[in-house]
mmCIF file of C-alpha atoms in Angstrom:
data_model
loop_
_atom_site.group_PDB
_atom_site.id
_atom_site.type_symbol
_atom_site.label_atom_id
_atom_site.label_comp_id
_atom_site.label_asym_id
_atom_site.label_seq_id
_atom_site.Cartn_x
_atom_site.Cartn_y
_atom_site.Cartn_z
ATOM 1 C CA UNK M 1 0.000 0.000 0.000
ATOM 2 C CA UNK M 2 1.561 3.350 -1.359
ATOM 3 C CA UNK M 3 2.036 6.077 1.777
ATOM 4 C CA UNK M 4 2.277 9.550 1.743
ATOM 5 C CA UNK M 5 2.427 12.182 4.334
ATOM 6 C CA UNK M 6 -0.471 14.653 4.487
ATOM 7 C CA UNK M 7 0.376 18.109 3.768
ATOM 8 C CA UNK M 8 0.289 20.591 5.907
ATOM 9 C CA UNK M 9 -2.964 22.881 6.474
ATOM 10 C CA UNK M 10 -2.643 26.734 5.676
ATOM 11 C CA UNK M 11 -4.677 28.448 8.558
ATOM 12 C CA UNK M 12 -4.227 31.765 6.943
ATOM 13 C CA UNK M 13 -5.538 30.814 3.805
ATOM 14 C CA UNK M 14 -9.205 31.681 2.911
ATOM 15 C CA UNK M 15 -9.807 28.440 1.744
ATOM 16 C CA UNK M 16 -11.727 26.679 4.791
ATOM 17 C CA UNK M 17 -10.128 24.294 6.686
ATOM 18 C CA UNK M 18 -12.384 21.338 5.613
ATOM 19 C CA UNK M 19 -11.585 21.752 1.811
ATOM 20 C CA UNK M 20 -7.889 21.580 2.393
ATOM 21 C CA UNK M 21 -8.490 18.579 4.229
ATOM 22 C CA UNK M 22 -10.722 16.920 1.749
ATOM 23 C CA UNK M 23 -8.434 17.884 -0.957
ATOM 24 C CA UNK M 24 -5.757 16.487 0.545
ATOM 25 C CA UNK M 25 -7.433 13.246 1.147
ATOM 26 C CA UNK M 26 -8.307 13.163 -2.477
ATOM 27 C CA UNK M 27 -4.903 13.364 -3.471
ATOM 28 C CA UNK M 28 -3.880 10.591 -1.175
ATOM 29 C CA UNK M 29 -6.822 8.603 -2.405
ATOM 30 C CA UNK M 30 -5.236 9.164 -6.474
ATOM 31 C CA UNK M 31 -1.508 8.236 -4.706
ATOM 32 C CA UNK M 32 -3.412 4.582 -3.822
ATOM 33 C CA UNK M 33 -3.329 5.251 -0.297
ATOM 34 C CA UNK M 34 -6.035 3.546 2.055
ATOM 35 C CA UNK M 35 -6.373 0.785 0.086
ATOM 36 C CA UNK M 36 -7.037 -1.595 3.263
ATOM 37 C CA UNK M 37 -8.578 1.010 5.241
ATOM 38 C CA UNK M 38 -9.047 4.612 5.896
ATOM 39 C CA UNK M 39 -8.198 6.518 9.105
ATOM 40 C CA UNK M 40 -10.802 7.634 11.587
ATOM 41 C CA UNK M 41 -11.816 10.548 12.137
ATOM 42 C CA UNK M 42 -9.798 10.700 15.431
ATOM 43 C CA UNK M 43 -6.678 9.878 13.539
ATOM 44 C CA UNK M 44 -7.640 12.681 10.567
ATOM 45 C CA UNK M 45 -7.398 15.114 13.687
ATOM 46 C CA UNK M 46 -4.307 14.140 14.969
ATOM 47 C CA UNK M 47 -2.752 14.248 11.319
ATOM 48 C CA UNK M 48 -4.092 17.454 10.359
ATOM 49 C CA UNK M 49 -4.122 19.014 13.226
ATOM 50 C CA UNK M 50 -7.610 20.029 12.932
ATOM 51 C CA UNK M 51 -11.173 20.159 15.247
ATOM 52 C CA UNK M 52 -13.272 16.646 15.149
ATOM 53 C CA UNK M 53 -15.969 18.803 13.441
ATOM 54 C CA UNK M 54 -13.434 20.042 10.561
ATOM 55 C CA UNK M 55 -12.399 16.356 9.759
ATOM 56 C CA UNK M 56 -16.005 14.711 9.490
ATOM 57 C CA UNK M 57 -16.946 17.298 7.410
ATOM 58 C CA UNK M 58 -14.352 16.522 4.749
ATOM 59 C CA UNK M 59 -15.195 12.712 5.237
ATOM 60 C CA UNK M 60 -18.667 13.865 4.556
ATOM 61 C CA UNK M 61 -17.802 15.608 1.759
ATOM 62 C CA UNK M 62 -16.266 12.571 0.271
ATOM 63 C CA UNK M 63 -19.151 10.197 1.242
ATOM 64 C CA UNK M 64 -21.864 12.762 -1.029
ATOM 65 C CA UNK M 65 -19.409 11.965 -3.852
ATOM 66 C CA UNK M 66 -19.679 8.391 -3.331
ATOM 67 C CA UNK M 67 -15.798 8.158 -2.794
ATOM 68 C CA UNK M 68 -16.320 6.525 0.878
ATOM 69 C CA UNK M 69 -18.665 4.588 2.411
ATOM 70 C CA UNK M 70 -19.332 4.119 6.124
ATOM 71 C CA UNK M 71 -19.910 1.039 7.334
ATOM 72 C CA UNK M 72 -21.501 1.001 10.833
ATOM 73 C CA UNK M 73 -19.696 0.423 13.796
ATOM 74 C CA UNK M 74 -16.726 -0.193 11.305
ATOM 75 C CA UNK M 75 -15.641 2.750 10.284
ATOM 76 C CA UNK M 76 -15.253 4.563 6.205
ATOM 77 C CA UNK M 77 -13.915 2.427 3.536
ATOM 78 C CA UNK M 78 -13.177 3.515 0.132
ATOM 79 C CA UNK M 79 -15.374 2.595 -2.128
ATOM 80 C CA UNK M 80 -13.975 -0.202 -5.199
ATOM 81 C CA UNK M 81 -14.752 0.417 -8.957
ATOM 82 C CA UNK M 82 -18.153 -0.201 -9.693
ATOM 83 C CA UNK M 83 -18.823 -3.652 -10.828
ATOM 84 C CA UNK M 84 -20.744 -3.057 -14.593
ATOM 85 C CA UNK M 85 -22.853 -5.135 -16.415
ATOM 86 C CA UNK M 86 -23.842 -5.135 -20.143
ATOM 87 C CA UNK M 87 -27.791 -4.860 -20.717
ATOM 88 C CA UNK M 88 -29.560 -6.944 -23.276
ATOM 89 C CA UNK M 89 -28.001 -10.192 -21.636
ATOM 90 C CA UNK M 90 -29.377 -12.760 -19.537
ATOM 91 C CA UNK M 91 -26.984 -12.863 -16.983
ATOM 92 C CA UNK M 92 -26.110 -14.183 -13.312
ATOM 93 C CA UNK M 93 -24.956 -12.135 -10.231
ATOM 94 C CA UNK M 94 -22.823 -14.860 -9.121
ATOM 95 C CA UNK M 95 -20.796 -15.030 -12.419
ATOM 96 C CA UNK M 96 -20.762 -11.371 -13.473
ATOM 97 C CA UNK M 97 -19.056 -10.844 -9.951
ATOM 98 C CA UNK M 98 -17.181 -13.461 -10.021
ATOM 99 C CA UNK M 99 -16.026 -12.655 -13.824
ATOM 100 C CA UNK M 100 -14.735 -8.959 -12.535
ATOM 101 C CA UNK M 101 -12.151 -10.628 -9.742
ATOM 102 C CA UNK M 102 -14.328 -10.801 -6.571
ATOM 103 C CA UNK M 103 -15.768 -13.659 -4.117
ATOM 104 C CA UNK M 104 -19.211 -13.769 -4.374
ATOM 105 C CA UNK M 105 -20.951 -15.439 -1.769
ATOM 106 C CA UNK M 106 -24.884 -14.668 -0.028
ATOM 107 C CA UNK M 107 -26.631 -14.777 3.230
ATOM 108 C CA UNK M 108 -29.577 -17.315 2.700
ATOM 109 C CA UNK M 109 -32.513 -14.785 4.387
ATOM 110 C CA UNK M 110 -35.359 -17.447 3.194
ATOM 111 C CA UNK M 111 -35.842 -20.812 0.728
ATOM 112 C CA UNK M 112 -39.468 -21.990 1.353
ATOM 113 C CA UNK M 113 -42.569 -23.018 -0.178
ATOM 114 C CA UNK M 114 -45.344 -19.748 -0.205
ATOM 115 C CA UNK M 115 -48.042 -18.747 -1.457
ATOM 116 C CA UNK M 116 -47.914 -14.735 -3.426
ATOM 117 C CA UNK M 117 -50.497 -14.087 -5.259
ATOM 118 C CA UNK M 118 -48.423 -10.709 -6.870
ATOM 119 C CA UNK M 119 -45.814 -13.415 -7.857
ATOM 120 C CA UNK M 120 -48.391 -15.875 -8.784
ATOM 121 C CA UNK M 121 -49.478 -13.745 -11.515
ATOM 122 C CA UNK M 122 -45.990 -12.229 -12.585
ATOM 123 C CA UNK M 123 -45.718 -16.335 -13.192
ATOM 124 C CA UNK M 124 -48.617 -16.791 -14.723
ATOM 125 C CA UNK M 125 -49.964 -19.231 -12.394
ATOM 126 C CA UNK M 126 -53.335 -19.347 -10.100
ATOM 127 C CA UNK M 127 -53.242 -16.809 -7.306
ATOM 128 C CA UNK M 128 -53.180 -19.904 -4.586
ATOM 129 C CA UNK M 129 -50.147 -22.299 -6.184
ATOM 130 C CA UNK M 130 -46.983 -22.971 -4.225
ATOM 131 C CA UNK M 131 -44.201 -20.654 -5.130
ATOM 132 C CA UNK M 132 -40.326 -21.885 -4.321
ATOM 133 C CA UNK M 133 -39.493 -18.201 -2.362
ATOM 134 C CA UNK M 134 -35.749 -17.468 -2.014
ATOM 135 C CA UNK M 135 -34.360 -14.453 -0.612
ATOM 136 C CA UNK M 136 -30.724 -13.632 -0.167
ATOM 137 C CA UNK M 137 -28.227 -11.095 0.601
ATOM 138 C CA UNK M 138 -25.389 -11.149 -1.924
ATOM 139 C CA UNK M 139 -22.080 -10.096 -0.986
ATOM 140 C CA UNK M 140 -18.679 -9.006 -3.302
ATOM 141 C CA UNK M 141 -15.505 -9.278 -1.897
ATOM 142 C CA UNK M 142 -17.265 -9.848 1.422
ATOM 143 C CA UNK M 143 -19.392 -6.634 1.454
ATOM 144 C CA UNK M 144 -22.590 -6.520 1.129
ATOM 145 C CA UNK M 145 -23.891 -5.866 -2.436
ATOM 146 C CA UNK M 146 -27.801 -6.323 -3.529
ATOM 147 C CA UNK M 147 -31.052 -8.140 -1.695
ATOM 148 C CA UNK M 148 -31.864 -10.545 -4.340
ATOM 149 C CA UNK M 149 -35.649 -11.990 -4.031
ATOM 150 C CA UNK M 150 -37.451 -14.497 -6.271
ATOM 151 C CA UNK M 151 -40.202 -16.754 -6.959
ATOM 152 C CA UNK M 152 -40.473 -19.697 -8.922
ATOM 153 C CA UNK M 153 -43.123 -22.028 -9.774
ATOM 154 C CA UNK M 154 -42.903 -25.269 -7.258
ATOM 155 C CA UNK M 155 -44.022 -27.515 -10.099
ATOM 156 C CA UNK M 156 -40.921 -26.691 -11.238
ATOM 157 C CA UNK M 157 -38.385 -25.418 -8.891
ATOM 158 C CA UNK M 158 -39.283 -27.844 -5.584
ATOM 159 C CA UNK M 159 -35.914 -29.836 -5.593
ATOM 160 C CA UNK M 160 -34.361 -26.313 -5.218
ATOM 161 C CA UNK M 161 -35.434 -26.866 -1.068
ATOM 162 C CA UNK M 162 -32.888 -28.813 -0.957
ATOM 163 C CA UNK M 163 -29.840 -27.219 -2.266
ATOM 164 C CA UNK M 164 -27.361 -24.657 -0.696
ATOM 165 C CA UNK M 165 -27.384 -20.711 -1.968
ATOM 166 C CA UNK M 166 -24.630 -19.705 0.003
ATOM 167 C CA UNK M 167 -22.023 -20.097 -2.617
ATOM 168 C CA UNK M 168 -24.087 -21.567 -5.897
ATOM 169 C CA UNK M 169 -25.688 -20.135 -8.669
ATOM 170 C CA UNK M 170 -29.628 -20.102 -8.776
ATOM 171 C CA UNK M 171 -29.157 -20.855 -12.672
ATOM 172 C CA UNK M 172 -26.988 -23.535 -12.098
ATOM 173 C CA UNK M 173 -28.981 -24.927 -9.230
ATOM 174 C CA UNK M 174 -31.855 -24.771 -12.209
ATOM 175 C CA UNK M 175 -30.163 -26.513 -14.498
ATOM 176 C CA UNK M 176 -28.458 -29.820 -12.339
ATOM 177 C CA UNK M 177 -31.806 -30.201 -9.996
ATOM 178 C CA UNK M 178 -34.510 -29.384 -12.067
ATOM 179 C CA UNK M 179 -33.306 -29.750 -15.600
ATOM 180 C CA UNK M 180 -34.010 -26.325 -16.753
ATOM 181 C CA UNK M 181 -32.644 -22.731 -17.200
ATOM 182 C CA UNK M 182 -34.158 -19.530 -18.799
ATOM 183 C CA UNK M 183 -33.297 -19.046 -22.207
ATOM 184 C CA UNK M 184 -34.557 -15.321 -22.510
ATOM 185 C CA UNK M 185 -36.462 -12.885 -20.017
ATOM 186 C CA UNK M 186 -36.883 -9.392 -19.413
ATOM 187 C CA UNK M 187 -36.152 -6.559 -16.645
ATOM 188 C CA UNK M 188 -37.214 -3.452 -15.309
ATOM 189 C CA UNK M 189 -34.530 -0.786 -14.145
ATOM 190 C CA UNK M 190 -35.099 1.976 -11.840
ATOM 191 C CA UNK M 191 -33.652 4.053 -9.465
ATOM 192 C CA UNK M 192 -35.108 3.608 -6.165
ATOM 193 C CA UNK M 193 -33.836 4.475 -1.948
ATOM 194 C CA UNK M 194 -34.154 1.271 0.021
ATOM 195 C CA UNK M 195 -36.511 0.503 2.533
ATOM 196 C CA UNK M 196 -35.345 0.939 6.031
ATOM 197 C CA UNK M 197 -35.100 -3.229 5.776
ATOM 198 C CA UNK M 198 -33.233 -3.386 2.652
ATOM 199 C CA UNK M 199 -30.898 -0.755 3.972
ATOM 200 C CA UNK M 200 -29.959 -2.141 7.103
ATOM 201 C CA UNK M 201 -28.927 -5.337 5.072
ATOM 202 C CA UNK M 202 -27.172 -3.701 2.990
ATOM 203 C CA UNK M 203 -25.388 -1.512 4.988
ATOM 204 C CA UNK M 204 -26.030 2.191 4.360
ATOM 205 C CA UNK M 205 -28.769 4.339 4.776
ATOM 206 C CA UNK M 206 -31.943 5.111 3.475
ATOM 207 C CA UNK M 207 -31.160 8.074 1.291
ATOM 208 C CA UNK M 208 -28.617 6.028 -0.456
ATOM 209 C CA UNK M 209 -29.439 5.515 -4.328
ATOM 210 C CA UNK M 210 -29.946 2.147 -5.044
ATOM 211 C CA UNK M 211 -31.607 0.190 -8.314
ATOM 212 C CA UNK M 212 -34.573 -1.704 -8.674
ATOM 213 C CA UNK M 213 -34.108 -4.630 -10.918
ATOM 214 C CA UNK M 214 -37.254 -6.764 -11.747
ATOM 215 C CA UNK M 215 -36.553 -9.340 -13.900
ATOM 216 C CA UNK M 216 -39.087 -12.321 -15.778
ATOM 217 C CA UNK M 217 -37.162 -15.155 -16.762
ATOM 218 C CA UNK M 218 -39.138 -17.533 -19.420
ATOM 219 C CA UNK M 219 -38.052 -20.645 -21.179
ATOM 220 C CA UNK M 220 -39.644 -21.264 -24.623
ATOM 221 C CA UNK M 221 -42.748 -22.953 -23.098
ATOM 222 C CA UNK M 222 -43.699 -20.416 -19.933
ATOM 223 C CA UNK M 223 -42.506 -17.940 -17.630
ATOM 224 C CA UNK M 224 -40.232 -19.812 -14.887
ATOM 225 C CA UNK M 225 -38.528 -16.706 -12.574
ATOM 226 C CA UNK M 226 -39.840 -13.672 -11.144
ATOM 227 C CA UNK M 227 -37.146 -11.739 -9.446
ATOM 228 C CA UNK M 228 -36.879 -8.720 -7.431
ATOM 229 C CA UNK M 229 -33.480 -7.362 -6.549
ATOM 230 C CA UNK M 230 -32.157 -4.108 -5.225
ATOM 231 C CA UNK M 231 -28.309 -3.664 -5.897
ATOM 232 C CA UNK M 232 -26.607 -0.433 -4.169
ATOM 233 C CA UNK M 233 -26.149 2.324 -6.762
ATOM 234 C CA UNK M 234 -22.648 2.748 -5.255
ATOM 235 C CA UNK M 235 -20.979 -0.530 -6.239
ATOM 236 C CA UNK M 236 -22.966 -1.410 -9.526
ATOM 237 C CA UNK M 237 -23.592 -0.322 -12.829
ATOM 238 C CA UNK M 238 -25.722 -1.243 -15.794
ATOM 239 C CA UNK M 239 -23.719 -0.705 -18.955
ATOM 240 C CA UNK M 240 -25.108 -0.193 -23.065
ATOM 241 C CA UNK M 241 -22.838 -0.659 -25.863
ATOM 242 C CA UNK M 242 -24.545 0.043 -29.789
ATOM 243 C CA UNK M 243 -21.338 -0.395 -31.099
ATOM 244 C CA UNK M 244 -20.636 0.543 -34.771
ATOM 245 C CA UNK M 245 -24.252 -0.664 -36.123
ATOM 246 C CA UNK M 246 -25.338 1.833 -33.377
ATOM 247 C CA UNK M 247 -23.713 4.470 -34.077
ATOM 248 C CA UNK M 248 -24.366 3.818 -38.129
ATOM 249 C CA UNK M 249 -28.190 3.716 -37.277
ATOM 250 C CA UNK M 250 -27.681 7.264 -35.162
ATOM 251 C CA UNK M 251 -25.636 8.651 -37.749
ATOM 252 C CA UNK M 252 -28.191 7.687 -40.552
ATOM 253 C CA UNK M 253 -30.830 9.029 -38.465
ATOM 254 C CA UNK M 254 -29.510 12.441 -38.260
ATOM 255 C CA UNK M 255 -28.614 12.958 -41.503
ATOM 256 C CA UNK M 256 -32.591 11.772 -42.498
ATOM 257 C CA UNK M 257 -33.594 14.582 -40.236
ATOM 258 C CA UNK M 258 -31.489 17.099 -41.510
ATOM 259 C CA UNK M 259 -32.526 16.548 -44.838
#
């Protein structure tokens, strides 16, 4: 981990004291310093030589911009790269996290027969039928990175009781228990704040952006998954590429309406 001393504060300057510090910590931050973990605020007073209420500002300052995130009763850790993923794919958490370097791993919250009558219908299936209900916290490189919740019909997905989510993939589960995957779905992105549940799990608070992802997963024959996940806007993002046809079709477009 790269080191470097802060620099010293200029308490003549008219610049206030907190934007020196922040500043400061910024370049640090470029200079790949607190890579394992970032001081306290205690210490950010004894290295700047500053009030308590001078250094949490400038932490604050940094947390708005989504540089730091604080974890509670742990502390502010920088915040890594978001992870991205393309749209227009059927994909899996577990193996577009895995895919960008990290551990992936989840908190088994629920697996249980219910009965949803919302989720019955998103199925297309009577209001009353048994639904396999899984809900899980997923985590990246052990922090904690969506609540991932979905329904599938019991017809289908019952041998799915039996099987462990804390380091598998739902798809794959699919696939080796029950002899079937989805071949093609769709999903619904918005921006969202968590509920006070959702944020608790996921470790920040309610006025933190997050995304709503619900997705319907169908094979040929029927509809198979409903899923409703909400991934923290901080360590995610959603990523379109047109590529050349793209930008061909956007090109062709404006010069039709120039014309």
């Amino acid at each position: 981990m790269a080191t470097t001393s802060p620099m010293p504060i200029d308490r003549d300057s008219v610049t206030p004291l907190w934007v020196q510090v922040e500043a400061d910590l910024r370049r640090r931050l470029a200079n790949g310093e607190f890579s394992e973990r970032f001081p306290t605020d205690r210490e950010l007073v004894q290295q700047y030589d500053v009030s308590r209420h001078t250094a949490r500002e400038a932490v604050r300052r940094l947390r708005a911009d989504g540089v730091l995130t604080r974890a509670r009763g742990r502390g502010s850790f920088v915040n890594p790269d978001a992870l991205e993923q393309p749209l227009g794919a059927l994909y899996s958490l577990f193996r577009s996290v895995e895919a960008q370097g990290l551990s992936q791993r989840s908190i088994v919250r629920a697996l249980e027969l219910v009965t949803d009558a919302e989720a019955a219908a998103r199925l297309g299936e009577p209001a009353q039928s048994d639904l396999v209900f899984l809900s899980r916290l997923r985590l990246a490189g052990e922090e904690p990175l969506a609540v991932d919740r979905v329904w599938l019909p019991a017809s289908i997905a019952t041998p799915l009781l039996e099987a462990d989510f804390s380091r598998t993939a739902l798809y794959d589960e699919l696939r080796e228990r029950c002899g079937t995957v989805p071949t093609g779905g769709s999903e619904r992105i918005e921006p969202t704040l968590p509920s006070a549940t959702d944020a608790a799990e996921l470790g920040v608070r309610g006025t933190t952006p997050a995304m709503s992802v619900t997705r319907i997963g169908r094979t040929p024959e029927r509809v198979i998954e409903y899923r409703r996940t909400i991934i923290r806007g901080d360590r995610y993002a959603f990523v379109a590429d047109w590529g050349d046809a793209g930008n061909q079709a956007l090109r062709a477009t404006t010069s039709t309406s120039e014309t």
